Amino acid sequence: MRSRMKLKTWTLFLALLSVILFGCKNEMEEYYKRPDTLKGSTWDVLETRGNYTIFLEAIKIAGFETLVKGRGLVTIMAPNDESFKKYLNENEYSSLAQIPIDELTRLIGFHLVDNAYTNDLFSNFQPTGRKNPNPAEAGMYFKHKTLAKDSITKAFVKIRPIDTVKTEISIYHKNLFLPVLSGYIFDTKKIDATFNYEYLFSNSKWTGGTELFNISEASVTEYEIPADNGFVYLIDRVLNPLLTINESLKKEGEYSKFLSLYDRFSYYEEDVDATANYGNGEILYNHFHSELPNIAAEWPYNGELGPPDWAYWPALSGDGFSVFAPNNAALNNFFNEYWAPYYNSLDDVNLLPVAFLMYNHVYGGSIAFPEEIKNNKIITFFGTPVSFDLDNDVTKRQMCTNGIYYALNSVQTPPMFNSVTGPAFRDPKYRMFMFMLYKTGLYLTLSSSAINYTIFMPSDSVIKKSNYYDAGIEYVDLEPNVFGDESVSLIDGVSTPMGISQMSNYINSHVATDIITEIDGIKVYKTRNNFSYLYINGSTIASNKMFNENAGYSNMSLIDIPWTNGFCYDIDTAVLANNIDFKYILKSADELEYLNEYKEFSAKLTNAGLLDINLPLDFMYTNSMIFIPSNEVISNGVLPTDQDSLAEYLKYFFIPMNNNDLSDYAFPGAGIEGNFKTYKGYDITKPDSLSNPSVLTIIDNTTHLSLKTPGGQTAIVTTKLPKIFGDCAVYLIDALIEP
């Protein structure tokens, strides 16, 4: 059920884990060793200073006295009495006794980092060991585990998205991490320390340096005071324990709509270890989000690969999520402009476009610093830069225990919402087309601004009426509240999900890139499928198959919105590429009405032994252009009677595309003309240099095509537009010709 960012394969993880643990062991031995010059416990150090009495009393009340007095290794961030009095006053407490014990325990625990950290270790922690440091990652592992964590909380929730009722559960919370930002991280990222730090902590000043640091919002007034059980760092204020991104946004209130959308991917999973160690007979759960970063989890890594979460220090100390959260007003405006014509509320919007909207508002990996955003260095899931004005669009920003959030007054619209793919993500009647765009990844290609496209978009009802290789098409969504369980399936006795290549073919049949030509008011568009075309006549459209079979044109209507990279039309009939190969149906030319005009040519091919029932036209190994003399011309003409001679003569009317480096068939006005090799004299078993194919010249006269042989014989192409099949384009000509 959990579908999160892939980190490494299991084998690679084990190899890396051994390096990490060995490195951390060395790190421990080197930096956590007992100091040579002892000054008593960390408690003694602070007690000797004299002006840390309130902090020490808080340590005692919160239950950390034994640890701080020497029972274990600890690094203490210590605010003096003046700072603590200021904290109490700002939070309207007259004394420590007024602070609820859970809150005080959390507060003090956030000032206590597990193990002993030297100044050097804080400023440039290396999870794989400092004996082989990686300069490219200097300062990047800046988060350190504190002794602060929330008590087990109760929640009334749907454990799984498919659940219909809510259940009261107990949620386990992990230790909070404390950000220690040194000059190293800013140097590594090549960004300005003062600007970035003070933008994130607007009430603080940057007082760090390359090997110095700020601890969350606090400045350090004295570094690395040694004690017999760790180190003490004196700071200029009380640290506020950081919340998760999820809890921070909840407290703000005006981001409830964003969280509501995000929580449509919410689920709860038992924490087996926590249940065994702290459950006291009840199941303890963690809160996660499928498909999206786990902004409700205190830790960025939660055992996704199987090994325990505490073991993967590169992720725990270096990773963090960045969320760019639009406020309720911004989301309301976006909904009213984009989805309101088709949905009653944000909660009704299909999960897939909601997921895409969320993808464009989150970033995984190291946290996104403001200067990186300003310089378009933060790239979204869709490959586009996160872009907003740091001064005008950001209403608040907050460092969190699992990352950072920027509160915005605007929505970051995904590129595919405003491109020619937009109708699929906007209007639920195109849900099947949207799903195929998603599964194939074509939503990225077709939303690029580098190329203009025209999409002829079929609705669900149109797709369901169409066939794909004679199979029906249906949409299967077993559980609408679960992302990813839906499918577009082919029905041919049984229902089978369409493959990626099948869906790509279906979509590309409906996407045009260029107008090839225009003849008598009919525009010929090239689709994204090879040798596939659409015919547009005013406000009507026909596929190759419809055109071939004289089935007429279908209505289409412009979806009149200024899409960023082209146009989109709603169509009444699916316009799939013709998947029927001409070679397999030509033998039935006298039976199929739309092939009757080729029946004499078919008969001659049969006489020549080229229409074998099992291997018809086996010489035609690639897509080709076939110029067929009309029935009348063949009936009145003189052709070779010897079978071999007849076969070789007929091959002159076939021009292979690959041999001539052609990517499009010839249409009047398209400019495809010149001397082209035919199949006559071509031997597929020999290299081109050893074959001696005869040449046929195509002349584009703008309004029609004509042919000319090296000997000067000519023929007029009488069909204005060729008929396109799966393997060829077929043209009628008015004369028999030979080299």
XYZ file of C-alpha atoms in Angstrom:
739
model
C 0.000 0.000 0.000
C 2.842 2.348 0.821
C 4.158 3.919 -2.396
C 6.916 6.377 -1.668
C 10.153 7.568 -3.191
C 12.440 4.698 -4.192
C 15.684 4.981 -2.269
C 17.850 1.990 -3.183
C 17.430 -1.651 -3.908
C 17.581 -4.008 -0.933
C 21.043 -5.274 -1.853
C 22.483 -1.813 -2.285
C 20.872 -0.743 0.958
C 22.564 -3.520 2.936
C 25.913 -2.612 1.429
C 25.383 1.054 2.219
C 24.073 0.263 5.674
C 27.250 -1.580 6.606
C 29.293 1.440 5.496
C 27.061 3.806 7.426
C 27.083 1.786 10.625
C 30.854 1.256 10.453
C 31.368 4.932 9.719
C 29.061 5.950 12.548
C 30.915 3.602 14.896
C 34.186 5.293 13.993
C 32.495 8.636 14.381
C 31.317 7.636 17.824
C 34.775 6.452 18.871
C 36.427 9.611 17.594
C 33.973 12.224 18.756
C 31.994 10.698 21.582
C 35.026 9.665 23.602
C 35.335 10.905 27.126
C 36.959 14.392 27.110
C 40.533 14.566 28.422
C 39.743 17.498 30.650
C 36.686 16.799 32.764
C 34.559 19.446 34.400
C 31.839 17.269 35.848
C 28.525 16.354 34.243
C 26.599 18.608 31.925
C 24.407 19.398 34.903
C 27.487 20.450 36.896
C 28.672 22.676 34.048
C 25.393 24.581 33.974
C 25.042 24.677 37.730
C 28.523 26.167 38.026
C 27.588 28.900 35.550
C 24.902 30.038 37.968
C 22.405 31.652 35.578
C 20.781 28.481 34.247
C 18.642 27.709 37.278
C 15.275 27.822 35.475
C 16.518 25.532 32.710
C 17.931 23.063 35.260
C 14.687 23.114 37.208
C 12.799 22.422 33.974
C 15.157 19.505 33.233
C 14.347 18.085 36.657
C 10.576 18.475 36.282
C 10.643 16.978 32.787
C 12.433 13.855 34.050
C 15.835 14.319 32.407
C 17.842 15.065 35.556
C 19.445 11.617 35.828
C 20.611 11.710 32.205
C 21.994 15.224 32.431
C 23.806 14.379 35.667
C 25.810 11.735 33.878
C 23.750 8.611 33.277
C 24.191 8.912 29.486
C 25.774 10.884 26.667
C 23.923 14.063 25.811
C 24.495 17.398 24.080
C 22.654 20.295 25.666
C 21.473 23.530 24.084
C 21.130 25.740 27.156
C 19.203 29.049 27.374
C 20.011 31.169 30.428
C 17.563 32.450 33.029
C 16.940 35.714 31.196
C 16.026 33.846 27.995
C 13.773 31.457 29.885
C 11.965 34.285 31.682
C 11.355 35.918 28.316
C 9.956 32.635 26.975
C 7.597 32.262 29.947
C 6.392 35.845 29.593
C 5.806 35.548 25.828
C 3.765 32.401 26.367
C 1.843 33.874 29.324
C 3.288 31.540 31.955
C 4.255 32.946 35.324
C 6.310 29.879 36.238
C 7.334 26.429 35.057
C 4.560 24.933 37.118
C 1.976 26.410 34.758
C 3.343 24.575 31.732
C 1.536 21.235 31.157
C 3.955 18.420 31.884
C 3.732 16.891 28.370
C 4.462 20.277 26.846
C 7.370 20.930 29.197
C 8.856 17.478 28.589
C 8.677 18.086 24.851
C 10.166 21.567 25.229
C 13.143 20.479 27.314
C 13.688 17.305 25.305
C 14.123 19.485 22.218
C 17.163 21.067 23.895
C 18.783 17.666 24.476
C 20.434 15.906 21.539
C 21.096 12.210 21.829
C 24.872 11.544 22.172
C 27.814 13.930 22.453
C 28.377 16.328 19.560
C 31.547 18.348 19.164
C 31.484 21.615 17.295
C 33.081 19.897 14.302
C 30.502 17.116 14.315
C 27.592 19.535 14.526
C 28.863 21.723 11.699
C 29.702 18.936 9.248
C 28.216 15.610 10.296
C 29.118 12.789 7.894
C 26.915 9.700 8.345
C 29.464 7.425 6.654
C 32.342 8.640 8.830
C 34.606 11.668 8.761
C 37.746 9.752 7.855
C 36.485 9.722 4.273
C 34.357 12.868 4.098
C 32.493 13.846 0.985
C 33.187 17.559 0.320
C 30.179 17.718 -1.989
C 27.941 16.979 1.012
C 29.579 19.217 3.601
C 26.975 20.497 6.058
C 24.143 18.701 4.279
C 23.422 16.333 7.175
C 22.178 19.028 9.496
C 19.384 17.389 11.502
C 20.031 15.698 14.829
C 17.783 13.534 16.950
C 16.594 15.092 20.184
C 14.944 13.516 23.193
C 11.701 15.344 22.442
C 8.684 13.485 21.170
C 4.960 13.807 21.484
C 2.964 11.493 23.663
C 0.764 8.888 22.043
C -2.329 10.619 20.700
C -5.809 9.411 19.869
C -7.449 10.034 16.498
C -10.814 9.143 15.000
C -9.934 8.284 11.401
C -10.422 5.997 8.423
C -7.426 3.688 8.710
C -7.464 2.899 4.972
C -8.947 4.936 2.125
C -11.353 2.086 1.340
C -12.811 2.130 4.854
C -16.352 3.442 5.082
C -16.333 4.160 8.839
C -13.917 5.903 11.152
C -12.143 4.139 14.002
C -10.464 5.528 17.088
C -6.774 4.612 17.007
C -3.598 5.463 18.909
C -0.853 7.242 16.955
C 2.786 6.854 17.923
C 5.134 9.809 17.513
C 8.879 9.562 16.979
C 11.666 11.778 18.305
C 11.912 15.252 16.859
C 14.976 16.333 14.919
C 16.773 19.622 15.572
C 18.212 21.608 12.612
C 21.774 22.828 13.124
C 22.674 25.031 10.158
C 26.356 25.725 9.657
C 28.109 27.743 6.987
C 29.063 24.481 5.325
C 25.570 23.783 3.984
C 25.274 27.227 2.433
C 28.763 27.001 0.937
C 27.973 23.564 -0.491
C 24.775 24.846 -2.062
C 26.552 28.046 -3.176
C 23.910 30.266 -1.615
C 24.136 33.198 0.770
C 23.976 32.133 4.423
C 22.633 35.389 5.845
C 19.835 35.836 3.310
C 18.634 32.254 3.423
C 18.819 31.770 7.181
C 17.197 35.089 8.038
C 14.474 34.559 5.445
C 13.552 31.243 7.074
C 13.995 32.495 10.648
C 12.775 36.037 10.237
C 13.114 36.875 13.955
C 16.705 35.674 14.182
C 20.130 36.771 12.981
C 22.704 34.637 11.232
C 25.722 34.440 13.530
C 27.288 31.280 12.139
C 30.271 30.812 9.901
C 31.894 28.069 7.874
C 32.535 25.970 10.969
C 30.056 27.770 13.206
C 26.307 27.465 13.203
C 22.898 28.576 14.334
C 20.776 26.027 16.165
C 17.261 26.282 14.776
C 16.199 29.874 15.539
C 18.917 30.429 18.177
C 22.403 31.877 18.024
C 25.186 30.124 19.922
C 26.869 32.346 22.475
C 29.446 29.760 23.587
C 30.452 26.587 21.771
C 31.455 23.079 22.827
C 31.772 23.310 26.605
C 33.049 19.846 27.552
C 31.569 17.714 30.293
C 32.156 14.145 31.354
C 28.932 13.002 29.625
C 28.802 15.260 26.586
C 28.913 18.898 25.602
C 27.011 22.076 26.376
C 26.225 24.861 23.902
C 24.951 28.128 25.334
C 22.224 29.742 23.200
C 20.489 33.110 23.226
C 16.881 31.905 23.479
C 14.603 29.008 24.286
C 14.087 26.738 21.286
C 10.527 26.156 20.155
C 10.058 22.430 19.401
C 9.377 21.952 15.730
C 6.212 20.295 14.537
C 5.712 18.173 11.468
C 4.681 20.039 8.347
C 1.233 18.525 8.713
C 0.765 19.732 12.301
C 2.253 23.148 11.562
C -0.220 23.770 8.745
C -3.087 22.517 10.898
C -2.224 25.081 13.547
C -2.321 27.858 10.974
C -5.957 27.099 10.137
C -6.148 28.747 6.735
C -4.584 25.745 4.958
C -7.340 23.281 5.799
C -8.371 22.850 2.160
C -4.822 21.981 1.121
C -4.561 19.455 3.954
C -7.972 18.046 3.104
C -6.818 17.387 -0.465
C -3.531 15.958 0.785
C -5.326 13.698 3.237
C -7.292 12.065 0.447
C -4.099 9.991 0.154
C -3.881 9.416 3.899
C -3.627 6.031 5.580
C -2.483 4.593 8.904
C -0.163 1.635 9.350
C 0.743 -0.271 12.473
C 4.181 0.464 13.912
C 5.034 -3.072 14.987
C 8.073 -2.138 17.074
C 6.285 0.703 18.841
C 3.319 -1.551 19.529
C 5.592 -4.152 21.108
C 7.631 -1.664 23.144
C 5.124 1.032 24.089
C 1.657 -0.205 23.208
C 0.703 -1.715 26.549
C -1.704 -4.014 24.805
C -2.985 -1.650 22.135
C -1.929 -1.209 18.515
C 0.090 1.912 17.744
C -0.085 3.461 14.286
C 1.963 5.805 12.102
C 0.292 8.318 9.806
C 1.428 8.134 6.161
C 0.366 9.358 2.714
C 0.458 7.142 -0.360
C 2.003 8.621 -3.523
C 3.031 11.796 -1.682
C 5.748 12.768 0.828
C 4.857 11.730 4.384
C 4.434 15.208 5.810
C 2.609 13.820 8.871
C 5.553 11.558 9.852
C 8.272 12.959 12.090
C 10.966 11.102 10.154
C 11.575 11.189 6.371
C 12.539 7.505 6.361
C 10.245 5.040 8.109
C 11.563 1.611 7.209
C 10.330 1.569 3.612
C 13.111 -0.812 2.640
C 12.651 -3.201 5.538
C 15.596 -2.367 7.858
C 14.830 -0.262 10.940
C 14.335 3.445 10.432
C 16.961 4.427 13.026
C 19.704 2.808 10.909
C 19.442 4.961 7.805
C 21.219 8.121 8.934
C 21.737 9.754 5.530
C 17.975 10.136 5.177
C 17.263 10.914 8.821
C 19.902 13.630 9.075
C 19.861 14.985 5.533
C 16.455 14.544 3.984
C 13.438 16.749 4.413
C 10.248 17.615 2.607
C 9.383 21.030 1.205
C 5.734 21.974 0.881
C 4.424 25.017 -0.948
C 0.950 25.280 0.550
C -1.674 27.590 -0.978
C -4.123 29.028 1.507
C -7.865 28.403 1.433
C -8.613 31.585 -0.496
C -6.119 30.671 -3.216
C -7.509 27.144 -3.555
C -11.067 28.467 -3.646
C -10.133 30.843 -6.454
C -8.416 28.051 -8.361
C -11.384 25.740 -7.950
C -13.834 28.406 -9.126
C -11.763 29.182 -12.209
C -10.748 25.655 -13.170
C -13.011 22.953 -11.762
C -16.254 24.633 -10.675
C -18.006 24.105 -14.062
C -17.557 20.334 -13.656
C -17.436 19.536 -9.912
C -19.489 20.630 -6.921
C -16.508 20.974 -4.584
C -12.804 20.284 -4.235
C -13.643 17.072 -2.399
C -15.397 15.754 -5.516
C -12.450 16.220 -7.887
C -11.033 12.968 -9.256
C -7.995 11.663 -7.349
C -5.629 11.798 -10.323
C -5.818 15.570 -10.978
C -5.722 16.127 -7.208
C -2.520 14.056 -7.043
C -1.017 16.115 -9.869
C -1.956 19.329 -8.072
C -0.305 18.047 -4.901
C 2.806 16.878 -6.798
C 3.335 20.453 -7.918
C 3.287 21.683 -4.312
C 5.789 19.285 -2.742
C 9.485 18.578 -3.113
C 11.424 15.649 -1.682
C 15.088 15.397 -0.800
C 16.995 18.161 0.943
C 14.916 21.144 1.993
C 14.351 23.916 -0.542
C 16.107 27.101 0.511
C 14.612 30.423 -0.614
C 17.542 31.381 -2.827
C 17.275 28.027 -4.623
C 13.614 28.769 -5.321
C 14.453 32.283 -6.475
C 17.046 30.881 -8.904
C 14.704 28.177 -10.272
C 16.869 25.385 -8.846
C 14.019 23.483 -7.195
C 12.462 21.185 -9.772
C 9.034 19.638 -9.360
C 7.911 16.089 -10.061
C 7.031 17.305 -13.571
C 10.486 18.661 -14.353
C 9.490 22.316 -14.105
C 10.948 24.795 -11.589
C 9.029 25.798 -8.481
C 8.259 29.433 -9.119
C 6.811 32.039 -6.805
C 7.738 35.481 -5.528
C 9.435 35.202 -2.150
C 8.296 38.681 -1.136
C 4.760 38.847 -2.498
C 3.484 35.262 -2.715
C 4.770 33.904 0.608
C 2.690 34.757 3.653
C 4.653 32.593 6.089
C 7.484 30.078 6.139
C 8.385 27.618 8.836
C 11.146 25.103 9.440
C 9.680 21.813 10.662
C 11.073 18.639 12.146
C 10.571 16.830 8.818
C 11.203 19.679 6.401
C 9.878 23.131 5.663
C 6.751 24.773 4.350
C 6.135 27.984 2.464
C 2.603 29.317 2.918
C 1.406 30.838 -0.349
C -1.406 33.093 -1.454
C -1.415 31.490 -4.902
C -1.658 28.047 -6.486
C 1.254 26.496 -8.390
C -0.661 25.227 -11.415
C 0.763 22.021 -12.933
C 1.843 22.573 -16.562
C -0.480 19.892 -17.946
C -3.499 21.730 -16.496
C -2.931 24.706 -18.813
C -1.554 22.880 -21.843
C -3.539 21.089 -24.550
C -3.932 18.176 -22.113
C -5.866 20.530 -19.811
C -9.407 19.366 -20.647
C -8.531 15.823 -19.510
C -7.543 17.070 -16.047
C -10.345 19.586 -15.852
C -13.460 17.818 -17.133
C -14.316 14.364 -15.705
C -15.913 13.295 -18.972
C -12.353 12.774 -20.290
C -11.311 10.581 -17.355
C -10.228 7.600 -19.501
C -8.089 9.769 -21.771
C -6.570 11.408 -18.652
C -5.760 8.016 -17.168
C -4.030 6.928 -20.373
C -2.039 10.181 -20.415
C -0.913 9.422 -16.864
C 0.005 5.771 -17.343
C 1.963 6.422 -20.533
C 3.725 9.536 -19.235
C 2.521 11.410 -22.314
C 1.086 14.144 -20.087
C 4.693 15.367 -19.763
C 5.441 15.263 -23.482
C 2.198 16.913 -24.488
C 2.434 19.690 -21.899
C 5.847 20.826 -23.115
C 5.952 24.357 -24.460
C 8.681 23.394 -26.945
C 6.168 22.021 -29.491
C 2.603 22.976 -30.344
C 0.057 20.174 -30.528
C -3.541 19.747 -31.540
C -5.431 17.138 -29.550
C -8.718 15.689 -30.738
C -9.987 14.443 -27.404
C -12.579 11.657 -27.090
C -14.783 11.575 -23.995
C -15.341 8.420 -21.965
C -18.562 7.693 -23.814
C -16.797 8.030 -27.179
C -13.912 5.784 -26.112
C -16.306 3.136 -24.834
C -18.023 3.095 -28.247
C -14.713 2.618 -30.054
C -12.764 -0.569 -30.651
C -9.053 -1.206 -30.413
C -8.007 -4.059 -32.710
C -11.599 -5.304 -32.594
C -11.684 -5.315 -28.776
C -14.044 -3.125 -26.786
C -12.758 -0.649 -24.204
C -13.964 -0.094 -20.634
C -12.928 1.848 -17.549
C -12.472 -0.137 -14.350
C -12.258 1.650 -10.996
C -12.656 -0.838 -8.185
C -12.370 1.747 -5.429
C -12.701 5.473 -6.278
C -11.090 6.461 -2.956
C -7.882 4.544 -3.672
C -5.324 6.043 -6.011
C -3.891 3.713 -8.637
C -6.329 0.796 -8.663
C -8.158 1.931 -11.807
C -7.471 0.751 -15.351
C -8.542 1.201 -18.948
C -9.173 -2.330 -20.167
C -9.807 -4.172 -23.415
C -12.828 -6.455 -23.565
C -12.351 -9.483 -25.768
C -14.101 -12.292 -23.957
C -12.291 -11.170 -20.781
C -11.287 -7.768 -19.459
C -7.539 -7.120 -19.718
C -5.833 -3.830 -18.787
C -4.387 -2.028 -21.792
C -0.597 -2.073 -21.980
C 1.507 1.084 -22.086
C 2.222 0.721 -25.815
C -1.466 0.201 -26.565
C -2.488 3.282 -24.614
C 0.306 5.305 -26.232
C -0.902 4.242 -29.653
C -4.471 5.201 -28.774
C -3.507 8.650 -27.518
C -1.053 9.385 -30.324
C -3.752 8.624 -32.883
C -5.596 11.649 -31.473
C -2.616 14.027 -31.336
C -1.508 16.025 -34.362
C 1.788 17.852 -34.638
C 1.737 19.418 -38.101
C -0.577 20.241 -40.967
C 0.856 18.277 -43.910
C -1.220 19.948 -46.597
C -4.649 21.362 -47.471
C -6.533 20.154 -50.559
C -9.982 21.438 -51.518
C -10.599 22.643 -47.990
C -9.446 19.362 -46.403
C -6.525 19.753 -44.013
C -4.314 16.721 -43.533
C -2.703 16.484 -40.093
C 0.178 14.222 -39.174
C -0.368 12.395 -35.862
C 2.256 11.241 -33.386
C 1.908 7.695 -34.695
C 4.165 6.885 -37.621
C 2.457 7.187 -41.025
C -0.866 8.077 -39.427
C -2.971 11.055 -40.514
C -6.227 12.846 -39.763
C -8.457 14.669 -42.240
C -10.150 17.885 -41.155
C -12.971 19.337 -43.209
C -14.317 22.481 -41.566
C -15.671 21.400 -38.174
C -15.552 17.692 -39.005
C -12.833 15.071 -38.743
C -12.067 11.658 -40.213
C -9.475 9.045 -39.391
C -7.573 7.050 -42.014
C -10.032 4.215 -41.546
C -13.112 6.441 -41.852
C -11.672 8.087 -44.955
C -10.724 4.761 -46.555
C -14.136 3.231 -46.025
C -16.015 6.356 -47.115
C -17.634 6.448 -43.696
C -17.880 10.225 -43.737
C -16.689 12.765 -41.212
C -17.479 13.159 -37.518
C -18.286 16.407 -35.721
C -15.703 18.155 -33.602
C -15.818 21.360 -31.560
C -13.036 23.594 -30.302
C -12.559 23.692 -26.542
C -12.125 27.421 -26.667
C -9.571 28.116 -23.962
C -6.119 29.627 -24.651
C -4.019 26.546 -23.911
C -0.307 27.236 -23.667
C 0.870 24.983 -26.497
C -1.858 24.480 -29.056
C -5.517 23.620 -29.489
C -7.868 20.958 -28.200
C -11.091 19.731 -29.807
C -13.864 17.566 -28.440
C -14.809 14.851 -30.956
C -17.895 12.691 -31.463
C -16.013 9.627 -32.730
C -12.635 8.159 -31.852
C -10.147 8.654 -34.707
C -7.861 5.684 -34.319
C -5.104 5.010 -36.793
C -5.903 2.331 -39.360
C -4.348 -0.835 -37.979
C -5.319 -3.023 -40.950
C -2.461 -3.966 -43.245
C -3.333 -3.564 -46.920
C -1.389 -6.690 -47.869
C -3.796 -8.898 -45.901
C -7.022 -7.517 -47.356
C -6.040 -6.767 -50.952
C -6.903 -10.319 -52.056
C -10.514 -9.496 -51.083
C -10.648 -6.400 -53.286
C -13.546 -7.719 -55.339
C -15.535 -8.483 -52.165
C -14.988 -5.299 -50.128
C -16.666 -2.315 -51.708
C -14.090 0.243 -50.606
C -11.343 -1.901 -52.217
C -13.130 -2.571 -55.520
C -11.041 0.048 -57.290
C -7.972 -2.149 -56.726
C -9.439 -5.499 -57.833
C -7.617 -5.701 -61.209
C -4.291 -4.907 -59.545
C -5.075 -7.558 -56.932
C -5.729 -10.096 -59.695
C -2.414 -9.320 -61.380
C -0.542 -9.674 -58.090
C -2.222 -13.028 -57.579
C -1.196 -14.140 -61.091
C 2.369 -13.076 -60.265
C 2.365 -15.214 -57.113
C 2.756 -12.155 -54.882
C -0.518 -12.494 -52.968
C 0.140 -15.847 -51.355
C -2.527 -16.428 -48.721
C 0.087 -16.982 -46.008
C 2.742 -14.482 -47.087
C 1.107 -11.800 -49.229
C 3.468 -9.146 -50.599
C 6.316 -10.676 -48.608
C 8.800 -8.435 -50.447
C 7.181 -5.356 -48.819
C 9.090 -5.470 -45.557
C 8.523 -1.813 -44.570
C 5.810 0.813 -44.937
C 5.436 1.734 -48.582
C 3.693 3.954 -51.093
C 1.790 1.940 -53.717
C 0.771 3.579 -56.995
C -1.965 1.408 -58.509
C -3.170 1.782 -62.086
C -6.951 1.974 -62.229
C -9.043 -1.088 -63.098
C -9.743 0.346 -66.534
C -6.087 1.039 -67.269
C -5.066 -2.489 -66.300
C -7.936 -4.076 -68.240
C -6.987 -2.176 -71.388
C -3.267 -2.413 -70.943
C -0.576 -4.925 -71.827
C 1.382 -6.468 -68.967
C 3.969 -9.269 -68.889
C 2.417 -12.726 -68.926
C 5.370 -14.667 -67.555
C 4.881 -14.977 -63.776
C 8.409 -13.929 -62.770
C 8.458 -11.045 -65.237
C 5.002 -9.929 -64.082
C 6.088 -10.033 -60.432
C 9.165 -7.915 -61.112
C 7.140 -5.472 -63.222
C 4.489 -4.959 -60.496
C 7.129 -4.250 -57.844
C 7.926 -1.060 -59.741
C 4.692 0.441 -58.379
C 5.891 0.054 -54.768
C 8.174 2.620 -53.108
C 9.600 1.545 -49.699
C 9.782 4.289 -47.093
C 12.855 3.106 -45.155
C 15.029 2.646 -48.239
C 14.303 6.234 -49.224
C 14.598 7.780 -45.750
C 11.001 8.955 -45.881
C 9.067 9.649 -42.688
C 5.846 10.788 -44.387
C 3.799 9.682 -47.331
C 3.494 12.023 -50.300
C 0.492 14.366 -50.347
C -0.185 17.118 -52.910
C 1.330 20.332 -51.605
C 3.413 18.604 -48.925
C 6.622 18.966 -50.923
C 7.634 15.301 -50.877
C 9.097 14.745 -54.346
C 12.198 13.455 -56.086
C 13.728 10.212 -57.324
C 12.910 7.214 -55.164
C 14.016 3.602 -55.217
C 11.304 1.010 -55.864
C 11.122 -2.669 -54.982
C 11.858 -3.599 -58.618
C 15.391 -4.921 -58.664
C 15.693 -4.708 -54.879
C 16.991 -7.787 -53.062
C 16.301 -7.718 -49.346
C 18.949 -10.407 -48.771
C 21.711 -8.160 -50.113
C 23.155 -4.871 -48.857
C 21.740 -1.788 -50.582
C 25.080 -1.299 -52.341
C 24.671 -4.666 -54.097
C 21.015 -4.176 -55.049
C 19.994 -2.389 -58.201
C 16.493 -1.055 -57.603
C 14.689 0.826 -60.346
C 13.897 4.471 -59.706
C 10.553 6.274 -59.928
C 10.178 10.048 -59.745
C 7.366 11.696 -57.762
C 6.465 15.232 -58.793
C 4.444 17.448 -56.441
C 2.282 19.764 -58.580
C 0.727 21.333 -55.445
C -2.825 20.343 -56.431
C -1.945 16.808 -57.472
C 0.941 14.360 -57.751
C 2.398 12.838 -60.906
C 4.983 10.164 -61.681
C 7.801 9.977 -64.188
C 10.094 7.100 -65.151
C 13.752 7.410 -66.177
C 12.594 6.589 -69.704
C 10.224 9.563 -69.728
C 6.900 7.767 -69.214
C 4.420 9.687 -67.020
C 1.293 9.056 -65.006
C -1.086 11.332 -63.135
C -2.128 10.455 -59.588
C -5.900 10.734 -59.854
C -6.730 10.447 -56.137
C -6.418 13.788 -54.399
C -5.609 12.062 -51.114
C -4.228 8.554 -50.666
C -5.870 5.867 -48.603
C -3.735 5.066 -45.584
C -3.494 1.539 -44.183
C -1.362 0.038 -41.452
C 1.448 -0.762 -43.869
C 1.103 1.644 -46.780
C -0.454 4.585 -48.589
C -2.372 3.695 -51.766
C -2.718 6.014 -54.764
C -4.593 5.513 -58.066
C -2.807 6.467 -61.287
C -4.042 6.843 -64.860
C -1.386 4.872 -66.795
C 0.824 1.829 -66.888
C 4.477 2.754 -66.625
C 7.778 0.933 -66.606
C 11.409 1.955 -66.127
